Coordinates of C-alpha atoms in Angstrom, one line a residue:
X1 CA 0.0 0.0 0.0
X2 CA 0.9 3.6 -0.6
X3 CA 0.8 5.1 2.8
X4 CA 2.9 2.3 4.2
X5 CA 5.7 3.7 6.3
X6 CA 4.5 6.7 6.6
X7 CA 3.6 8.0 10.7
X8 CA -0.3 8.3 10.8
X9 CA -0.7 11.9 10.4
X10 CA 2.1 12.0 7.2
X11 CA -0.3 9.1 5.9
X12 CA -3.7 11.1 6.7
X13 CA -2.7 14.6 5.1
X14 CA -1.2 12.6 1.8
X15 CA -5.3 10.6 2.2
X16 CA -7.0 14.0 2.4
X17 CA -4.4 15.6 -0.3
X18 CA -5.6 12.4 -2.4
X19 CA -8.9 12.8 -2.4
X20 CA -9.1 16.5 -2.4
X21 CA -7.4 15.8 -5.8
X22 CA -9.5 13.6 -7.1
X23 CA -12.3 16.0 -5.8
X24 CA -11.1 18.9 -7.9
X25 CA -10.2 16.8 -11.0
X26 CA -14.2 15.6 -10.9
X27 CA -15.3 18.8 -10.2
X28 CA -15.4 19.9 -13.8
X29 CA -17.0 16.7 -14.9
X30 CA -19.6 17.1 -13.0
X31 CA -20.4 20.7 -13.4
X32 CA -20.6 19.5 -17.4
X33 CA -22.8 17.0 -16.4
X34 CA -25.1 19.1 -14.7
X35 CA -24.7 21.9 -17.4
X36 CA -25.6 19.2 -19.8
X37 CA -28.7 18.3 -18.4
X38 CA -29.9 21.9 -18.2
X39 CA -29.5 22.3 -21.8
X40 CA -31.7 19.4 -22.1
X41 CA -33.9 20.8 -19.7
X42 CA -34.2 23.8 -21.8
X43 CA -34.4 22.2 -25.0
X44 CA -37.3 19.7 -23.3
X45 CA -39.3 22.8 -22.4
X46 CA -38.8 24.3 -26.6
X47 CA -40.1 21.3 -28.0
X48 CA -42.8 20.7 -25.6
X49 CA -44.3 24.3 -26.0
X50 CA -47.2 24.9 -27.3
X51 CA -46.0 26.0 -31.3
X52 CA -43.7 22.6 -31.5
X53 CA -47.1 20.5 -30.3
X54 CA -48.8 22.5 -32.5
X55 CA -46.5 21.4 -35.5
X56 CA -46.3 18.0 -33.6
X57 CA -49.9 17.2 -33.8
X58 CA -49.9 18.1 -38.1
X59 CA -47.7 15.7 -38.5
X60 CA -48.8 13.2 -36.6
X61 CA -52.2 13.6 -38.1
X62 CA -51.0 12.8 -41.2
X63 CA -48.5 10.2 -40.1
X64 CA -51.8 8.6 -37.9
X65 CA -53.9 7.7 -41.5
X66 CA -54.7 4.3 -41.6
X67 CA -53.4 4.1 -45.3
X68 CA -51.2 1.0 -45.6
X69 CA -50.1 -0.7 -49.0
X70 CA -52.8 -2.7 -49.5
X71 CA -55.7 -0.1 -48.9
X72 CA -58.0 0.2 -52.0
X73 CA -60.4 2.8 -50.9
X74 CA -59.9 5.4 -48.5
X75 CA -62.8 6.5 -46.4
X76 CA -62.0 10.1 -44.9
X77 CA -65.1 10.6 -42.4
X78 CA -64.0 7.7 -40.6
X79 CA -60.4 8.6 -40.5
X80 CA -61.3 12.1 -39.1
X81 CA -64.0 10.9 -36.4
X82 CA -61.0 8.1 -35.5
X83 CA -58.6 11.1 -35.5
X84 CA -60.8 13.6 -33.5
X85 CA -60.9 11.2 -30.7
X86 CA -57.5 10.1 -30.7
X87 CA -56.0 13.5 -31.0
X88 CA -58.2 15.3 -29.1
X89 CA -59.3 17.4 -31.6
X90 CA -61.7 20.0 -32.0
X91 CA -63.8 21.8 -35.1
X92 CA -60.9 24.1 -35.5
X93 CA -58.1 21.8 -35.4
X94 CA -60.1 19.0 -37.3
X95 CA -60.5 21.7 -39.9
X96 CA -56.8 22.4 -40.2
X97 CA -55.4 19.1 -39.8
X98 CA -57.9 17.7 -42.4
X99 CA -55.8 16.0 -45.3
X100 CA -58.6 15.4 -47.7
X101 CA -58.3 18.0 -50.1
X102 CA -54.5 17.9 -50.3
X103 CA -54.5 13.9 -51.4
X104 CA -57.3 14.0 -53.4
X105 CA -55.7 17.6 -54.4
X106 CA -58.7 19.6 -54.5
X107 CA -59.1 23.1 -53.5
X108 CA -59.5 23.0 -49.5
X109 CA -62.6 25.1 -48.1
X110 CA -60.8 27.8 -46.6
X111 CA -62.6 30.5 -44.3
X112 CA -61.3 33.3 -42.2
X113 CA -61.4 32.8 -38.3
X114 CA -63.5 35.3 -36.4
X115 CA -61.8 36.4 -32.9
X116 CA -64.3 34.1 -30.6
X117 CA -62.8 31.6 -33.2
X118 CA -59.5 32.1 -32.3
X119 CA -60.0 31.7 -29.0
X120 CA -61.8 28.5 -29.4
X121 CA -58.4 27.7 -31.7
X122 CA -56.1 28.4 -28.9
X123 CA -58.1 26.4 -26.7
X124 CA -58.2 23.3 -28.7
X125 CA -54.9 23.9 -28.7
X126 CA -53.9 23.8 -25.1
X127 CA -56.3 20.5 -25.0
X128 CA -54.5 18.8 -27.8
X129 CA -51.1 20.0 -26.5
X130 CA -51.1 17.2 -23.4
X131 CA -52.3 14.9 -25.4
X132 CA -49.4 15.1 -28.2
X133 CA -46.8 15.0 -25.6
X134 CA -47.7 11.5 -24.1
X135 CA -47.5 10.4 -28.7
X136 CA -44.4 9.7 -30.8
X137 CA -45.0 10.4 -34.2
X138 CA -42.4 7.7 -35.5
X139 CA -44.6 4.9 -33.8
X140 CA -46.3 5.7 -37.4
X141 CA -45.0 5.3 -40.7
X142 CA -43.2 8.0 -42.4
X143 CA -45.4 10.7 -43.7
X144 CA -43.8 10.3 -47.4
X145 CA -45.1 6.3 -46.9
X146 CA -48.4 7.3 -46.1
X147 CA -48.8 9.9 -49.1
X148 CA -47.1 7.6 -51.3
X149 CA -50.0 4.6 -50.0
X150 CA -52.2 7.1 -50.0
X151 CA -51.7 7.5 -54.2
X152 CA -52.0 4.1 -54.7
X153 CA -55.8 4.0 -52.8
X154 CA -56.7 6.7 -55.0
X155 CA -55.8 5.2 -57.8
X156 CA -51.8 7.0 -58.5
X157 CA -48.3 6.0 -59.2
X158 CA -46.6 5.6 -56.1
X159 CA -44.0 8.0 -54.7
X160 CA -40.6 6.3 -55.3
X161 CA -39.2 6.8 -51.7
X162 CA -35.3 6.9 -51.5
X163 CA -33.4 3.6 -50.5
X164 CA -33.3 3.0 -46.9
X165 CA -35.7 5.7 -46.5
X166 CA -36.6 6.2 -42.5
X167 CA -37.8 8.7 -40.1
X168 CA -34.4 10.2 -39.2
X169 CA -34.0 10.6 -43.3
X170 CA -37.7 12.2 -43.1
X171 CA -36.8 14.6 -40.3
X172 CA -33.8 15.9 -41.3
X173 CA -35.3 16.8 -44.7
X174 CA -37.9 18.7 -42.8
X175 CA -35.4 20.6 -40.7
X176 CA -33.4 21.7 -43.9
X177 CA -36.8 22.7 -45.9
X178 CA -37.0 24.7 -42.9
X179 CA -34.1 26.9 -42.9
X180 CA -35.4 28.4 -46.2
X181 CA -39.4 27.9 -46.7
X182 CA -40.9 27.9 -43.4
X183 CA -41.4 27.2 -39.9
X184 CA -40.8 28.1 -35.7
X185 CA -37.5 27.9 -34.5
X186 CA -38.8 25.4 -32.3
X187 CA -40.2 23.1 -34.7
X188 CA -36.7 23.3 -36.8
X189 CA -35.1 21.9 -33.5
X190 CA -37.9 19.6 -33.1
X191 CA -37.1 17.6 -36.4
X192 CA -33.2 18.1 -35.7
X193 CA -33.4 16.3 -32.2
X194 CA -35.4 13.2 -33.5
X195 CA -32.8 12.2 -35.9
X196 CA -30.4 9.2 -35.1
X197 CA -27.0 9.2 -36.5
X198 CA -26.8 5.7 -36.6
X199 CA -30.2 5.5 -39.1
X200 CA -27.9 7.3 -41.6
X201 CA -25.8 4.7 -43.6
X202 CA -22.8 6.5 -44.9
X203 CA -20.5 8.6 -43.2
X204 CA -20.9 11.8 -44.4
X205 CA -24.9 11.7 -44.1
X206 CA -24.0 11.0 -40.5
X207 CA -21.3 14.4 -40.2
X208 CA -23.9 16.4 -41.8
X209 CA -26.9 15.9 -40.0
X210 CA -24.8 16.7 -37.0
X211 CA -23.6 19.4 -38.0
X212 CA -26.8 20.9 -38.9
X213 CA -27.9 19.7 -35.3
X214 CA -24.7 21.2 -33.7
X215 CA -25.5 24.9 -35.3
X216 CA -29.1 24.8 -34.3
X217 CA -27.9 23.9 -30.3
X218 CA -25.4 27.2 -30.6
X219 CA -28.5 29.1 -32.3
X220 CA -30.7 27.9 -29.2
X221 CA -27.6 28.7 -26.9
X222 CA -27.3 25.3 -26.0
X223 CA -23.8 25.4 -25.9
X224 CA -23.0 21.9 -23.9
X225 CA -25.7 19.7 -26.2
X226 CA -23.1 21.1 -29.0
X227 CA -20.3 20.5 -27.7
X228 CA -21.7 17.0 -27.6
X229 CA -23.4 16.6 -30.7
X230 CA -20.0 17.8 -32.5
X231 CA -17.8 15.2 -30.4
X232 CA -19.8 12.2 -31.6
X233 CA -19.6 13.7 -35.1
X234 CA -15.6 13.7 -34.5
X235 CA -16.0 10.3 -33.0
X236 CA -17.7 8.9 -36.3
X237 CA -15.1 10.8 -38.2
X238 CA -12.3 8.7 -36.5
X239 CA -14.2 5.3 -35.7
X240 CA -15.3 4.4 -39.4
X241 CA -14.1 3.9 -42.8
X242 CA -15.1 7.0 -44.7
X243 CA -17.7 6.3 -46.8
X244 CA -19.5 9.2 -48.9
X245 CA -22.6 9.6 -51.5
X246 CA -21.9 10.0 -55.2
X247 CA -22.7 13.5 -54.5
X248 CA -20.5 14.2 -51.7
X249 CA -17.6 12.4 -53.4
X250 CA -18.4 14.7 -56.6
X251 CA -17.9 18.1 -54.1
X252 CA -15.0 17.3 -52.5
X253 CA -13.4 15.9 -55.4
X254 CA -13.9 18.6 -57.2
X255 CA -13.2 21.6 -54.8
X256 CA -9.5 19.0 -54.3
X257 CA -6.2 20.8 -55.0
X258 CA -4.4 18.8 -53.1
X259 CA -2.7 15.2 -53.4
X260 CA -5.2 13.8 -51.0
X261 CA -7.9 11.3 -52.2
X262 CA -11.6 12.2 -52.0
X263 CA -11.8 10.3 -48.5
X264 CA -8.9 12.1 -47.1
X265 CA -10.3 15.8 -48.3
X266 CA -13.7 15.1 -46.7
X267 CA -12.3 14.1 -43.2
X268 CA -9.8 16.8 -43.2
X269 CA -12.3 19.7 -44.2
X270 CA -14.9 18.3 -41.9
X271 CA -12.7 17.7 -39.1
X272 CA -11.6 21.4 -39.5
X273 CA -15.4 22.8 -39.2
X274 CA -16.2 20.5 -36.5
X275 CA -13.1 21.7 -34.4
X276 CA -14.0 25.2 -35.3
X277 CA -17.5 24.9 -34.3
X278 CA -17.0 22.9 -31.2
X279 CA -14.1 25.9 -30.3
X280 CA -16.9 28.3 -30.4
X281 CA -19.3 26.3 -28.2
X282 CA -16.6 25.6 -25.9
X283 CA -15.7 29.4 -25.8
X284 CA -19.8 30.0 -25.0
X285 CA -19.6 28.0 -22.0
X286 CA -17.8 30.9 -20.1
X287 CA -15.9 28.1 -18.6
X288 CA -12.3 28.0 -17.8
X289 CA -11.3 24.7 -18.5
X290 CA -13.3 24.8 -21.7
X291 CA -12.3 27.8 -23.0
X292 CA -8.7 26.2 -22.7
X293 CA -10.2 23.6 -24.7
X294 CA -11.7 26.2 -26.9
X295 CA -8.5 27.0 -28.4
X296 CA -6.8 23.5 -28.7
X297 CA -10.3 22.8 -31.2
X298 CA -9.3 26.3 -33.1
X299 CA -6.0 25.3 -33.6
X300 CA -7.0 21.6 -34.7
X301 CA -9.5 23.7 -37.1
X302 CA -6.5 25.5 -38.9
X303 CA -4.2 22.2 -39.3
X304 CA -6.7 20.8 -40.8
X305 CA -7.7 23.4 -43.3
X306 CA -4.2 23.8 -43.8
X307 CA -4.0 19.8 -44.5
X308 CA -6.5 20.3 -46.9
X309 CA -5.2 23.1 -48.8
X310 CA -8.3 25.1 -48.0
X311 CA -8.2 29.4 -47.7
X312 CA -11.7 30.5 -47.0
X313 CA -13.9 32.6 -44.1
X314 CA -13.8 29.9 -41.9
X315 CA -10.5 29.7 -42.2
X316 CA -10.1 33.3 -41.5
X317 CA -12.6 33.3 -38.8
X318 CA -10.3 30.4 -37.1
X319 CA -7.0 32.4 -37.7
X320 CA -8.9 35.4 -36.1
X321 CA -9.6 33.6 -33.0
X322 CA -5.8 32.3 -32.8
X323 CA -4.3 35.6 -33.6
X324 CA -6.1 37.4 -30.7
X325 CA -5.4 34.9 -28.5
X326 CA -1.9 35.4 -29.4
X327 CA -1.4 38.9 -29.0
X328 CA -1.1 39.4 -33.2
X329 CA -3.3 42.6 -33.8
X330 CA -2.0 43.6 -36.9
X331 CA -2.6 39.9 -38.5
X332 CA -5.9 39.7 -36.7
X333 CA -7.4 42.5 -38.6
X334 CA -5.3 41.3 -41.5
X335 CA -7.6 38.4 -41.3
X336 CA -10.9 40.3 -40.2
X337 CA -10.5 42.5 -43.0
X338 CA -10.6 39.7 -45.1
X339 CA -13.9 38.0 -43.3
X340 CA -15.2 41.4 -44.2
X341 CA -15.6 41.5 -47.4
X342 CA -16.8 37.9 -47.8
X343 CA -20.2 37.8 -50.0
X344 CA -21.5 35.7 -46.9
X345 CA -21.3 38.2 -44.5
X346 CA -24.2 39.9 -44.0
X347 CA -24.6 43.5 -42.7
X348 CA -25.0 42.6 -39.4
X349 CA -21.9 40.3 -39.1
X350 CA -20.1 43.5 -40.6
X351 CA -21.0 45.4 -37.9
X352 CA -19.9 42.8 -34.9
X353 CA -16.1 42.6 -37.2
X354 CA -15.8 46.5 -37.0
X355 CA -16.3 46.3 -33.1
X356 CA -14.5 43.3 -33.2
X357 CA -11.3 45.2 -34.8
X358 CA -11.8 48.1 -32.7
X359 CA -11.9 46.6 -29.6
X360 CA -8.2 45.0 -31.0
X361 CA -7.6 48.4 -31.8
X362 CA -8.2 49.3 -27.9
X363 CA -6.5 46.4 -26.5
X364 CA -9.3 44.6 -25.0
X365 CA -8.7 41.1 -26.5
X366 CA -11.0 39.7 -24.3
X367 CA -13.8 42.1 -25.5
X368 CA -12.9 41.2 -29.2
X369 CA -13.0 37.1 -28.7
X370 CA -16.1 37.7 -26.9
X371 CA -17.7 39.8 -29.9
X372 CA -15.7 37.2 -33.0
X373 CA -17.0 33.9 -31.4
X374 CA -20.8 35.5 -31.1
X375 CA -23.0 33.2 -32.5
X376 CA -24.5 35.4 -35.6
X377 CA -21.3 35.2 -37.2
X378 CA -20.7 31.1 -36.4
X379 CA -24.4 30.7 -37.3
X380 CA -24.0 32.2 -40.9
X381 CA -20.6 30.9 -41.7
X382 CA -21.0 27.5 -40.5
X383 CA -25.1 27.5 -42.4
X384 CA -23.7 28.6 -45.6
X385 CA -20.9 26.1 -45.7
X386 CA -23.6 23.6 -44.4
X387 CA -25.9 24.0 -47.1
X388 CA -23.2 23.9 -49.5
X389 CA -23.1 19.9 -48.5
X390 CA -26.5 19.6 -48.1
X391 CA -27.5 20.5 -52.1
X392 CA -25.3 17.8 -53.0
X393 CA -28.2 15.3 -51.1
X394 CA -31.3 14.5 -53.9
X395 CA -33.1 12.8 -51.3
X396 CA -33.2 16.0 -48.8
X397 CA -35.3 17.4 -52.0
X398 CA -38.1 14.6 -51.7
X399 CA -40.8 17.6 -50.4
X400 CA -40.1 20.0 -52.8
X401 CA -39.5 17.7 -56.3
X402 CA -43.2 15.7 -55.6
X403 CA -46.0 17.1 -56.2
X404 CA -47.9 16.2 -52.9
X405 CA -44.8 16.9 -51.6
X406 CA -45.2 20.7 -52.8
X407 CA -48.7 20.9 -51.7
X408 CA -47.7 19.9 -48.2
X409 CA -44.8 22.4 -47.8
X410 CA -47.7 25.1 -48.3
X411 CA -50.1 23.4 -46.2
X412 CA -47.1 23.6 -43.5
X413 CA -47.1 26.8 -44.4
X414 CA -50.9 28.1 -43.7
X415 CA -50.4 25.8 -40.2
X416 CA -47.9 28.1 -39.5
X417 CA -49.9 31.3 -40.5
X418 CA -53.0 30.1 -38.4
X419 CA -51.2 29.4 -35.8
X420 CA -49.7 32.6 -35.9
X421 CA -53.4 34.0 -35.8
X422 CA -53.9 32.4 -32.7
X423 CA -51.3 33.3 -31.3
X424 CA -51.9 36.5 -29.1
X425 CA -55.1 33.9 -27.3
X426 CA -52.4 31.4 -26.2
X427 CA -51.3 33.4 -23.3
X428 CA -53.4 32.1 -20.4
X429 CA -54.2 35.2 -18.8
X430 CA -55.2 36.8 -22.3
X431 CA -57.0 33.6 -23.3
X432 CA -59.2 33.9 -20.3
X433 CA -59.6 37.6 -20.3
X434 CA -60.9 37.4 -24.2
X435 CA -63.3 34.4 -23.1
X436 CA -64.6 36.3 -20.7
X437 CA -65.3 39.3 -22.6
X438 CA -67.2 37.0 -25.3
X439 CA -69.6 35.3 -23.1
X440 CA -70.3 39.1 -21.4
X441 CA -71.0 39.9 -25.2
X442 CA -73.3 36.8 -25.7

C-alpha cells in the first residue's frame, strides 16, 4: 500500500491531499454534467411548447392515416371521427389538420377565423397539447409512406421513396426545408433532435446531420448539447471507414487541389469545421477549463484546413480567434478585414467585425474574442458552408420535387400562419380575459 511507512498523520494529510485531488479533478466533470442536463432541460421545455405540439400534432395527423399498402379505398369521415378522438381534436383543429383535399388535391374550403374563433383555436390547442406530448410520431410510418399509399388507394403512381428511406432521413429533410421555406425555430429543433445518426448509412450523411444539429444547439444557446453533438460527429469521423454519397464524393473531389484522395479531403475539411464549431461552443460555455479547450479545437481547425489546402472565411474566422489569442493585432485585422468583405457576410456580421477590430484596436482582447465567437457570425458561416453539403443530397429534395410533396410544404405553411393568428389567445391570462369578454358579449 501507498501510505505504508509513513507516521499516521504524514499518511492522513497525503489521504486528504488524495482525495481532495480527485475532488477537484471531478469537479469539472460534473459541473458538465449538470450543465448538460440543463441544456436538455431547456431544450425539453422548446419542444414541448405549445408552437412545436402544434407542428407536432400536423404531423402526426397525417402520419396517424390508416393508409397502408394494401388499402384500395380510402374512407375520410372515418379517419377524421377516428382522428378527432385520438387527438383530441376540435372543429378548428379537425378543420386544419384535415388531409382530404390535399391527397385528393382539391381546393380545400378555406374560411377566415373570427376572434371568438380564435379563442376557441387556442383552446383546442392547449387540449390537444397534453395529449401530443404522451405520442411519438415515429410509432407511425413516415409521412412520405403514407402519401405515397395514399396515391395508390386513390388510384396514382406511387412516390418512389429513397433507399433506406426512414424517419431520421424524413426529419432531417424537414429541418433543412426549414431553414429556407418555413417554420418556428422550435419546430426546426424539433425535427433536428429526433434524428439518429446511426439510421444514416454513410459517413458523411452521418457528419452532416450533426452538424446541422450542432448549429441549431449554438443558435438555441445550447452550448454543452453542442459540444456533444460535434464530439460524436468527430467520433464517427475517427471510428469508421469514410464512406460518402456519389454526390459528396463529386464536391470534394472537385473543390480537391491537393494530393489527398476524396476520403482524405472530406475528413480533413470536416474535421476542420467541427473543431472550429465545437471551439466556439466551448468558448460560449464561459468556462475555464473549456475555453482552454476552446483554443486547442481552433487550432485543430487550422491544421486541418491547412492539410486540406483550403483558404476560406472559416478559415479566416479560425485564424482570427488564434491571432487574438496570441497577442497578433496587426494579423488579426489582416484576417478580419478579409472575413469582411466575404459575399456571406451579412450586414450585421459586418458590424460585430468592425467592433470586433476596434476593440483590438483598444487592446481589449478579451472584449474582441467575446464579440468574434458571437453566434451570428458562427451561425452564418457555419449555415452557408452547411448547405453547401446539403444541395449535393437529392433525397433531402423529396418535399419540394413531388408534387404532394409541394402541396404539403404550403399546407405547412398556412399551419404556421393560423397558428400565428392564434397566437396572441395562447397566453393564459389573455385567453381567459378574451373568453370572458365574449360570453359578457353573448
Amino acid at each position: 500500500m501507498v501510505l505504508r511507512g509513513m507516521g499516521y498523520q504524514a499518511a492522513f494529510s497525503t489521504a486528504i491531499f488524495l482525495f481532495m485531488l480527485l475532488g477537484l479533478g471531478s469537479c469539472g466533470f460534473f459541473e458538465t454534467e449538470q450543465s448538460i442536463a440543463t441544456d436538455k432541460a431547456q431544450r425539453r421545455e422548446v419542444l414541448q411548447g405549445l408552437a412545436s405540439t402544434y407542428w407536432q400534432g400536423a404531423k402526426i395527423s397525417v402520419r396517424s392515416l390508416k393508409i397502408g399498402e394494401a388499402v384500395e379505398s380510402i374512407d375520410f369521415a372515418a379517419i377524421k371521427k377516428q382522428q378527432q378522438s385520438e387527438l383530441q381534436l376540435g372543429k378548428h383543429l379537425s378543420r386544419i389538420y384535415d388531409w382530404e383535399f390535399l391527397l385528393r388535391e382539391e381546393e380545400p374550403d378555406v374560411k377566415a377565423l373570427s376572434v371568438s374563433e380564435l379563442v376557441e383555436l387556442a383552446q383546442e390547442i392547449y387540449q390537444m397539447s397534453d395529449t401530443i406530448k404522451s405520442m411519438d410520431e415515429d410509432d407511425y410510418p413516415t409521412m412520405m409512406q403514407v402519401i405515397s399509399n395514399s396515391r395508390i388507394a386513390l388510384k396514382k403512381e406511387p412516390i418512389e421513396l429513397p433507399e433506406h428511406w426512414n424517419n431520421s432521413m424524413e426529419h432531417w429533410a424537414f429541418a433543412v426545408v426549414m431553414e429556407s421555406r418555413f417554420g418556428f425555430g422550435s419546430w426546426k429543433s424539433y425535427e433536428l433532435s429526433k434524428m439518429k445518426i446511426d439510421d444514416f448509412k454513410t459517413t458523411d450523411l452521418k457528419v452532416f446531420s450533426s452538424v446541422h444539429k450542432a448549429i441549431d444547439e449554438l443558435r438555441s444557446e445550447w452550448f454543452y448539447l453542442a459540444e456533444q453533438t460535434l464530439t460524436q460527429a468527430l467520433d464517427a469521423l475517427e471510428r469508421e471507414k469514410i464512406t460518402l454519397m456519389p454526390g459528396s464524393q463529386g464536391l470534394f473531389s472537385k473543390a480537391n487541389t491537393s494530393e489527398n484522395t476524396v476520403e482524405q479531403q472530406f475528413k480533413f475539411q470536416m474535421k476542420a469545421l467541427i473543431h472550429l464549431l465545437r471551439g466556439f461552443a466551448r468558448k460560449q460555455t464561459k468556462r475555464v477549463e473549456l475555453e482552454a479547450l476552446a483554443l486547442e479545437d481552433v487550432q485543430a481547425a487550422v491544421n486541418n484546413f491547412s492539410l486540406a489546402g483550403v483558404d476560406n472565411e472559416l478559415v479566416w474566422l479560425a485564424e482570427s480567434y488564434l491571432y487574438i489569442k496570441n497577442e497578433e493585432p496587426e494579423k488579426a485585422i489582416q484576417a478580419l478585414t478579409k472575413l469582411e468583405g466575404s459575399r456571406y457576410i451579412g450586414k450585421k456580421e459586418k458590424k460585430i467585425i468592425q467592433e470586433t477590430v476596434q476593440k483590438i484596436k483598444d487592446r481589449d482582447p478579451d472584449g474582441a474574442l467575446n464579440l468574434l465567437t458571437d453566434k451570428i457570425i458562427m451561425y452564418k458561416l457555419g449555415m452557408s458552408y452547411a448547405v453547401s453539403y446539403f444541395n449535393e443530397i437529392e433525397w433531402l429534395k423529396i418535399l419540394e420535387k413531388t408534387e404532394e410533396g409541394r402541396a404539403m410544404l404550403v399546407r405547412f405553411k398556412e399551419l404556421e400562419q393560423e397558428y400565428q393568428k392564434a397566437k396572441k389567445y395562447l397566453d393564459i391570462d389573455e385567453l381567459s380575459r378574451k373568453s370572458k369578454a365574449l360570453l359578457n358579449m353573448e
